[in-house]
Amino acid sequence: MKLYDYWRSSAAYRVRIALNLNGQAYEHICVHLVKDGGQQHSADYKAKNPQGFIPALELEDGTILSQSMAILEYLDETTPEPAFLPASPKERAIVRSLAQIITSDIHPVNNLRILQYLAGELGVEDEPKMTWYRHWITKGFDALEARLGDDTFCFGDTPTLADICLVPQVYNAHRFKVDMTPYPKIARINETCLKLEAFQKAVPENQPDAV
Amino acid sequence: MKLYDYWRSSAAYRVRIALNLNGQAYEHICVHLVKDGGQQHSADYKAKNPQGFIPALELEDGTILSQSMAILEYLDETTPEPAFLPASPKERAIVRSLAQIITSDIHPVNNLRILQYLAGELGVEDEPKMTWYRHWITKGFDALEARLGDDTFCFGDTPTLADICLVPQVYNAHRFKVDMTPYPKIARINETCLKLEAFQKAVPENQPDAV
């Protein structure tokens, strides 16, 4: 498989973790989100993923899958062990809802294209832009922290979709200096995950295109 | 089951469609997103869903599920017929990725709380706020239209998760006067869906709390 990837893309980071947890080798293809005005907008890349978003996963038959959460579910369905979701529908819904606090309520609002629109079309300065960024992380982490218990991971004692989404979001929170003091459970689970090789190998700084 | 619902919430609209497609009776409980400063922020409702978001689905055993996409997957897993996803993992990934163009790339950025932040904290006027709203719909619909073929629905000849998410988003596009001329496939599929009773019954104007 080929992963169209960028070291700092947190949606790509999710897919790297999942591929590593599955022990799945993949070819890393860097699509630089900043260089050349954003290589994701190039005709070459748009022939792969017309939406011009990272990540995309090219399967062995040439099919290209887009949207990180659809890719994660695909990887879970095609590689039953390790499972990224519990067995019962109710527990699966709980894990998916934890993941979606990040993937629906935080990440889309803080995406590069949104920040570019705020600064460009709306003329928002750097400081209120960073306040925006931290605001949505804080709102989402407030909700998530309240939902977490004392399990080793977000749900249970093995990593699920929720942890796969959590770790890249905590990386962003650190990068933009969000105060993590109110989130001891999130911080603890993040540390636990990062002790695992699958997570560690997926860390942005450990990617071949990292600067 | 009890659905914590608001007629104009497009995430709730998705769940109404899914429940209707399943032929599942449910009790509608209105949580008014505007009255009383937003009833979703009340202590009563937050005891149900601490995140204060609509929709939430209360199961017969009292469990409360949140996040519309987690709820839709739950409804699909617990009611095998009609299926909201195809059988093969690859096709499931394709359908989920179509749905996620709406649920990750359009809807979160145009949510009520985002519009309130733009107007409040950032002082964005009504006109650029509406330009923002239409911009993200247009970007998402451009991507979606390019991915659609000549199938009756978004994928195949029965409604899937993608259609369940599409119809509420087209409702919003109409409401905020997005030019639909560039989207003949989206418009055609939307019309096809709305001929079905399950979709028609879920339309905002047909809800008991509609104004």
mmCIF file of C-alpha atoms in Angstrom, chain B:
data_model
loop_
_atom_site.group_PDB
_atom_site.id
_atom_site.type_symbol
_atom_site.label_atom_id
_atom_site.label_comp_id
_atom_site.label_asym_id
_atom_site.label_seq_id
_atom_site.Cartn_x
_atom_site.Cartn_y
_atom_site.Cartn_z
ATOM 1 C CA MET B 1 -35.909 4.953 21.916
ATOM 2 C CA LYS B 2 -35.900 8.667 22.588
ATOM 3 C CA LEU B 3 -34.333 11.099 20.144
ATOM 4 C CA TYR B 4 -33.142 14.415 21.542
ATOM 5 C CA ASP B 5 -33.879 16.409 18.491
ATOM 6 C CA TYR B 6 -34.284 19.852 16.975
ATOM 7 C CA TRP B 7 -36.123 20.340 13.714
ATOM 8 C CA ARG B 8 -33.399 22.418 12.049
ATOM 9 C CA SER B 9 -30.377 20.469 13.308
ATOM 10 C CA SER B 10 -28.948 18.732 10.283
ATOM 11 C CA ALA B 11 -27.104 16.164 12.409
ATOM 12 C CA ALA B 12 -30.444 15.263 14.035
ATOM 13 C CA TYR B 13 -32.061 15.187 10.592
ATOM 14 C CA ARG B 14 -29.598 12.421 9.620
ATOM 15 C CA VAL B 15 -30.647 10.295 12.575
ATOM 16 C CA ARG B 16 -34.353 10.848 11.866
ATOM 17 C CA ILE B 17 -33.854 9.584 8.310
ATOM 18 C CA ALA B 18 -31.986 6.491 9.544
ATOM 19 C CA LEU B 19 -34.628 5.653 12.167
ATOM 20 C CA ASN B 20 -37.359 6.041 9.545
ATOM 21 C CA LEU B 21 -35.498 3.899 7.001
ATOM 22 C CA ASN B 22 -35.277 1.215 9.706
ATOM 23 C CA GLY B 23 -39.002 1.574 10.403
ATOM 24 C CA GLN B 24 -38.058 2.267 14.015
ATOM 25 C CA ALA B 25 -40.571 4.169 16.142
ATOM 26 C CA TYR B 26 -39.026 6.781 18.461
ATOM 27 C CA GLU B 27 -40.085 9.442 20.878
ATOM 28 C CA HIS B 28 -39.161 12.938 19.721
ATOM 29 C CA ILE B 29 -37.869 15.192 22.504
ATOM 30 C CA CYS B 30 -37.301 18.760 21.396
ATOM 31 C CA VAL B 31 -34.167 20.517 22.657
ATOM 32 C CA HIS B 32 -34.563 24.032 21.299
ATOM 33 C CA LEU B 33 -31.177 25.269 20.065
ATOM 34 C CA VAL B 34 -32.119 28.958 20.254
ATOM 35 C CA LYS B 35 -34.851 29.430 22.918
ATOM 36 C CA ASP B 36 -33.706 30.165 26.506
ATOM 37 C CA GLY B 37 -30.202 30.897 25.220
ATOM 38 C CA GLY B 38 -30.073 27.359 23.795
ATOM 39 C CA GLN B 39 -31.694 24.530 25.767
ATOM 40 C CA GLN B 40 -28.781 22.260 24.815
ATOM 41 C CA HIS B 41 -26.742 24.168 27.422
ATOM 42 C CA SER B 42 -29.229 23.480 30.253
ATOM 43 C CA ALA B 43 -28.149 21.357 33.234
ATOM 44 C CA ASP B 44 -31.037 18.968 32.494
ATOM 45 C CA TYR B 45 -29.842 18.276 28.975
ATOM 46 C CA LYS B 46 -26.179 18.179 29.898
ATOM 47 C CA ALA B 47 -26.986 15.433 32.368
ATOM 48 C CA LYS B 48 -28.054 13.473 29.262
ATOM 49 C CA ASN B 49 -25.293 14.598 26.909
ATOM 50 C CA PRO B 50 -22.479 16.469 28.691
ATOM 51 C CA GLN B 51 -21.254 17.884 25.394
ATOM 52 C CA GLY B 52 -24.544 19.754 25.005
ATOM 53 C CA PHE B 53 -24.947 18.762 21.362
ATOM 54 C CA ILE B 54 -27.928 17.549 19.391
ATOM 55 C CA PRO B 55 -28.752 14.769 18.554
ATOM 56 C CA ALA B 56 -28.527 12.167 21.292
ATOM 57 C CA LEU B 57 -30.296 8.835 21.178
ATOM 58 C CA GLU B 58 -31.502 7.230 24.406
ATOM 59 C CA LEU B 59 -31.716 3.458 24.077
ATOM 60 C CA GLU B 60 -34.307 1.346 25.852
ATOM 61 C CA ASP B 61 -31.803 0.437 28.599
ATOM 62 C CA GLY B 62 -31.148 4.121 29.310
ATOM 63 C CA THR B 63 -27.770 4.308 27.514
ATOM 64 C CA ILE B 64 -27.402 7.606 25.729
ATOM 65 C CA LEU B 65 -25.487 7.649 22.457
ATOM 66 C CA SER B 66 -24.091 10.876 21.062
ATOM 67 C CA GLN B 67 -22.433 11.945 17.791
ATOM 68 C CA SER B 68 -24.684 11.423 14.799
ATOM 69 C CA MET B 69 -22.248 9.288 12.779
ATOM 70 C CA ALA B 70 -21.653 6.924 15.709
ATOM 71 C CA ILE B 71 -25.440 6.672 16.086
ATOM 72 C CA LEU B 72 -25.910 5.928 12.371
ATOM 73 C CA GLU B 73 -23.306 3.144 12.480
ATOM 74 C CA TYR B 74 -25.008 1.755 15.617
ATOM 75 C CA LEU B 75 -28.400 1.746 13.896
ATOM 76 C CA ASP B 76 -26.871 0.000 10.896
ATOM 77 C CA GLU B 77 -25.149 -2.643 13.019
ATOM 78 C CA THR B 78 -28.251 -3.417 15.079
ATOM 79 C CA THR B 79 -30.724 -3.447 12.170
ATOM 80 C CA PRO B 80 -29.113 -5.371 9.319
ATOM 81 C CA GLU B 81 -31.969 -4.619 6.909
ATOM 82 C CA PRO B 82 -31.974 -2.168 5.207
ATOM 83 C CA ALA B 83 -28.164 -1.898 5.103
ATOM 84 C CA PHE B 84 -26.737 1.631 5.133
ATOM 85 C CA LEU B 85 -23.387 0.346 3.870
ATOM 86 C CA PRO B 86 -22.418 -2.085 1.075
ATOM 87 C CA ALA B 87 -20.978 -5.494 1.960
ATOM 88 C CA SER B 88 -17.354 -5.233 0.820
ATOM 89 C CA PRO B 89 -14.834 -3.285 2.936
ATOM 90 C CA LYS B 90 -13.640 -1.323 -0.083
ATOM 91 C CA GLU B 91 -17.141 -0.224 -1.040
ATOM 92 C CA ARG B 92 -17.919 0.569 2.596
ATOM 93 C CA ALA B 93 -14.843 2.827 2.638
ATOM 94 C CA ILE B 94 -16.039 4.571 -0.508
ATOM 95 C CA VAL B 95 -19.501 5.235 0.950
ATOM 96 C CA ARG B 96 -18.076 6.393 4.279
ATOM 97 C CA SER B 97 -15.681 8.734 2.482
ATOM 98 C CA LEU B 98 -18.574 10.288 0.538
ATOM 99 C CA ALA B 99 -20.487 10.792 3.793
ATOM 100 C CA GLN B 100 -17.416 12.264 5.451
ATOM 101 C CA ILE B 101 -17.016 14.946 2.816
ATOM 102 C CA ILE B 102 -20.203 16.280 4.392
ATOM 103 C CA THR B 103 -19.727 15.281 8.015
ATOM 104 C CA SER B 104 -16.044 16.257 8.312
ATOM 105 C CA ASP B 105 -15.477 18.912 5.685
ATOM 106 C CA ILE B 106 -18.718 20.902 5.547
ATOM 107 C CA HIS B 107 -20.960 20.501 8.551
ATOM 108 C CA PRO B 108 -18.488 21.025 11.451
ATOM 109 C CA VAL B 109 -17.232 24.284 9.987
ATOM 110 C CA ASN B 110 -20.740 25.686 9.524
ATOM 111 C CA ASN B 111 -22.155 24.595 12.846
ATOM 112 C CA LEU B 112 -24.137 27.071 14.991
ATOM 113 C CA ARG B 113 -21.360 27.402 17.577
ATOM 114 C CA ILE B 114 -18.831 28.266 14.867
ATOM 115 C CA LEU B 115 -21.093 30.931 13.369
ATOM 116 C CA GLN B 116 -21.673 32.333 16.861
ATOM 117 C CA TYR B 117 -17.905 32.510 17.457
ATOM 118 C CA LEU B 118 -17.317 34.230 14.115
ATOM 119 C CA ALA B 119 -19.972 36.857 14.878
ATOM 120 C CA GLY B 120 -19.127 37.207 18.579
ATOM 121 C CA GLU B 121 -15.425 36.772 19.345
ATOM 122 C CA LEU B 122 -14.232 37.704 15.842
ATOM 123 C CA GLY B 123 -16.838 40.374 15.038
ATOM 124 C CA VAL B 124 -17.492 38.995 11.549
ATOM 125 C CA GLU B 125 -20.477 40.733 9.912
ATOM 126 C CA ASP B 126 -23.475 38.905 8.467
ATOM 127 C CA GLU B 127 -22.386 39.089 4.844
ATOM 128 C CA PRO B 128 -18.867 37.638 5.174
ATOM 129 C CA LYS B 129 -20.345 35.098 7.608
ATOM 130 C CA MET B 130 -22.762 33.929 4.913
ATOM 131 C CA THR B 131 -19.902 33.896 2.386
ATOM 132 C CA TRP B 132 -18.005 31.622 4.799
ATOM 133 C CA TYR B 133 -21.051 29.353 5.079
ATOM 134 C CA ARG B 134 -21.517 29.050 1.328
ATOM 135 C CA HIS B 135 -17.775 28.690 0.706
ATOM 136 C CA TRP B 136 -17.482 25.453 2.699
ATOM 137 C CA ILE B 137 -20.643 23.979 1.205
ATOM 138 C CA THR B 138 -19.366 24.830 -2.278
ATOM 139 C CA LYS B 139 -15.927 23.309 -1.617
ATOM 140 C CA GLY B 140 -17.506 20.138 -0.247
ATOM 141 C CA PHE B 141 -20.152 19.854 -2.959
ATOM 142 C CA ASP B 142 -17.476 20.380 -5.657
ATOM 143 C CA ALA B 143 -15.637 17.357 -4.235
ATOM 144 C CA LEU B 144 -18.790 15.286 -3.846
ATOM 145 C CA GLU B 145 -20.262 16.069 -7.283
ATOM 146 C CA ALA B 146 -16.961 14.966 -8.885
ATOM 147 C CA ARG B 147 -17.164 11.639 -7.041
ATOM 148 C CA LEU B 148 -20.781 10.819 -7.954
ATOM 149 C CA GLY B 149 -21.787 8.701 -10.936
ATOM 150 C CA ASP B 150 -25.097 7.769 -12.492
ATOM 151 C CA ASP B 151 -26.314 5.494 -9.704
ATOM 152 C CA THR B 152 -29.810 6.137 -8.376
ATOM 153 C CA PHE B 153 -28.353 7.083 -5.006
ATOM 154 C CA CYS B 154 -24.863 8.275 -4.043
ATOM 155 C CA PHE B 155 -23.687 4.670 -4.294
ATOM 156 C CA GLY B 156 -25.857 1.955 -5.774
ATOM 157 C CA ASP B 157 -29.612 1.669 -5.896
ATOM 158 C CA THR B 158 -30.502 1.912 -2.214
ATOM 159 C CA PRO B 159 -29.886 4.754 0.259
ATOM 160 C CA THR B 160 -26.603 4.568 2.174
ATOM 161 C CA LEU B 161 -24.925 6.655 4.872
ATOM 162 C CA ALA B 162 -23.884 9.034 2.104
ATOM 163 C CA ASP B 163 -27.497 9.836 1.134
ATOM 164 C CA ILE B 164 -28.524 10.076 4.784
ATOM 165 C CA CYS B 165 -25.910 12.811 5.199
ATOM 166 C CA LEU B 166 -26.440 14.433 1.804
ATOM 167 C CA VAL B 167 -30.109 15.362 2.113
ATOM 168 C CA PRO B 168 -29.776 17.441 5.328
ATOM 169 C CA GLN B 169 -26.779 19.236 3.834
ATOM 170 C CA VAL B 170 -28.710 20.108 0.672
ATOM 171 C CA TYR B 171 -31.491 21.424 2.934
ATOM 172 C CA ASN B 172 -28.942 23.807 4.488
ATOM 173 C CA ALA B 173 -27.631 24.769 1.072
ATOM 174 C CA HIS B 174 -31.152 25.724 -0.040
ATOM 175 C CA ARG B 175 -31.816 27.561 3.195
ATOM 176 C CA PHE B 176 -28.737 29.720 2.723
ATOM 177 C CA LYS B 177 -29.246 30.136 -1.026
ATOM 178 C CA VAL B 178 -26.236 28.256 -2.338
ATOM 179 C CA ASP B 179 -26.341 28.141 -6.157
ATOM 180 C CA MET B 180 -27.012 24.462 -6.910
ATOM 181 C CA THR B 181 -26.570 24.795 -10.696
ATOM 182 C CA PRO B 182 -23.054 23.256 -10.624
ATOM 183 C CA TYR B 183 -24.382 20.191 -8.760
ATOM 184 C CA PRO B 184 -26.879 18.351 -10.991
ATOM 185 C CA LYS B 185 -26.009 14.931 -9.565
ATOM 186 C CA ILE B 186 -26.362 16.063 -5.974
ATOM 187 C CA ALA B 187 -29.662 17.768 -6.825
ATOM 188 C CA ARG B 188 -30.987 14.699 -8.629
ATOM 189 C CA ILE B 189 -30.095 12.322 -5.780
ATOM 190 C CA ASN B 190 -31.585 14.706 -3.236
ATOM 191 C CA GLU B 191 -34.873 14.729 -5.148
ATOM 192 C CA THR B 192 -34.861 10.954 -5.479
ATOM 193 C CA CYS B 193 -34.365 10.572 -1.732
ATOM 194 C CA LEU B 194 -37.095 13.036 -0.859
ATOM 195 C CA LYS B 195 -39.615 10.953 -2.782
ATOM 196 C CA LEU B 196 -39.144 8.235 -0.166
ATOM 197 C CA GLU B 197 -41.386 8.405 2.885
ATOM 198 C CA ALA B 198 -38.474 7.833 5.297
ATOM 199 C CA PHE B 199 -36.755 10.980 4.071
ATOM 200 C CA GLN B 200 -39.960 12.979 3.707
ATOM 201 C CA LYS B 201 -41.039 12.259 7.297
ATOM 202 C CA ALA B 202 -37.636 13.460 8.524
ATOM 203 C CA VAL B 203 -37.787 16.856 6.773
ATOM 204 C CA PRO B 204 -37.401 19.720 9.285
ATOM 205 C CA GLU B 205 -40.747 21.294 8.396
ATOM 206 C CA ASN B 206 -42.502 17.994 9.162
ATOM 207 C CA GLN B 207 -41.235 17.856 12.766
ATOM 208 C CA PRO B 208 -43.518 18.612 15.731
ATOM 209 C CA ASP B 209 -41.261 21.474 16.889
ATOM 210 C CA ALA B 210 -41.012 23.146 13.466
ATOM 211 C CA VAL B 211 -41.901 26.826 13.427
#
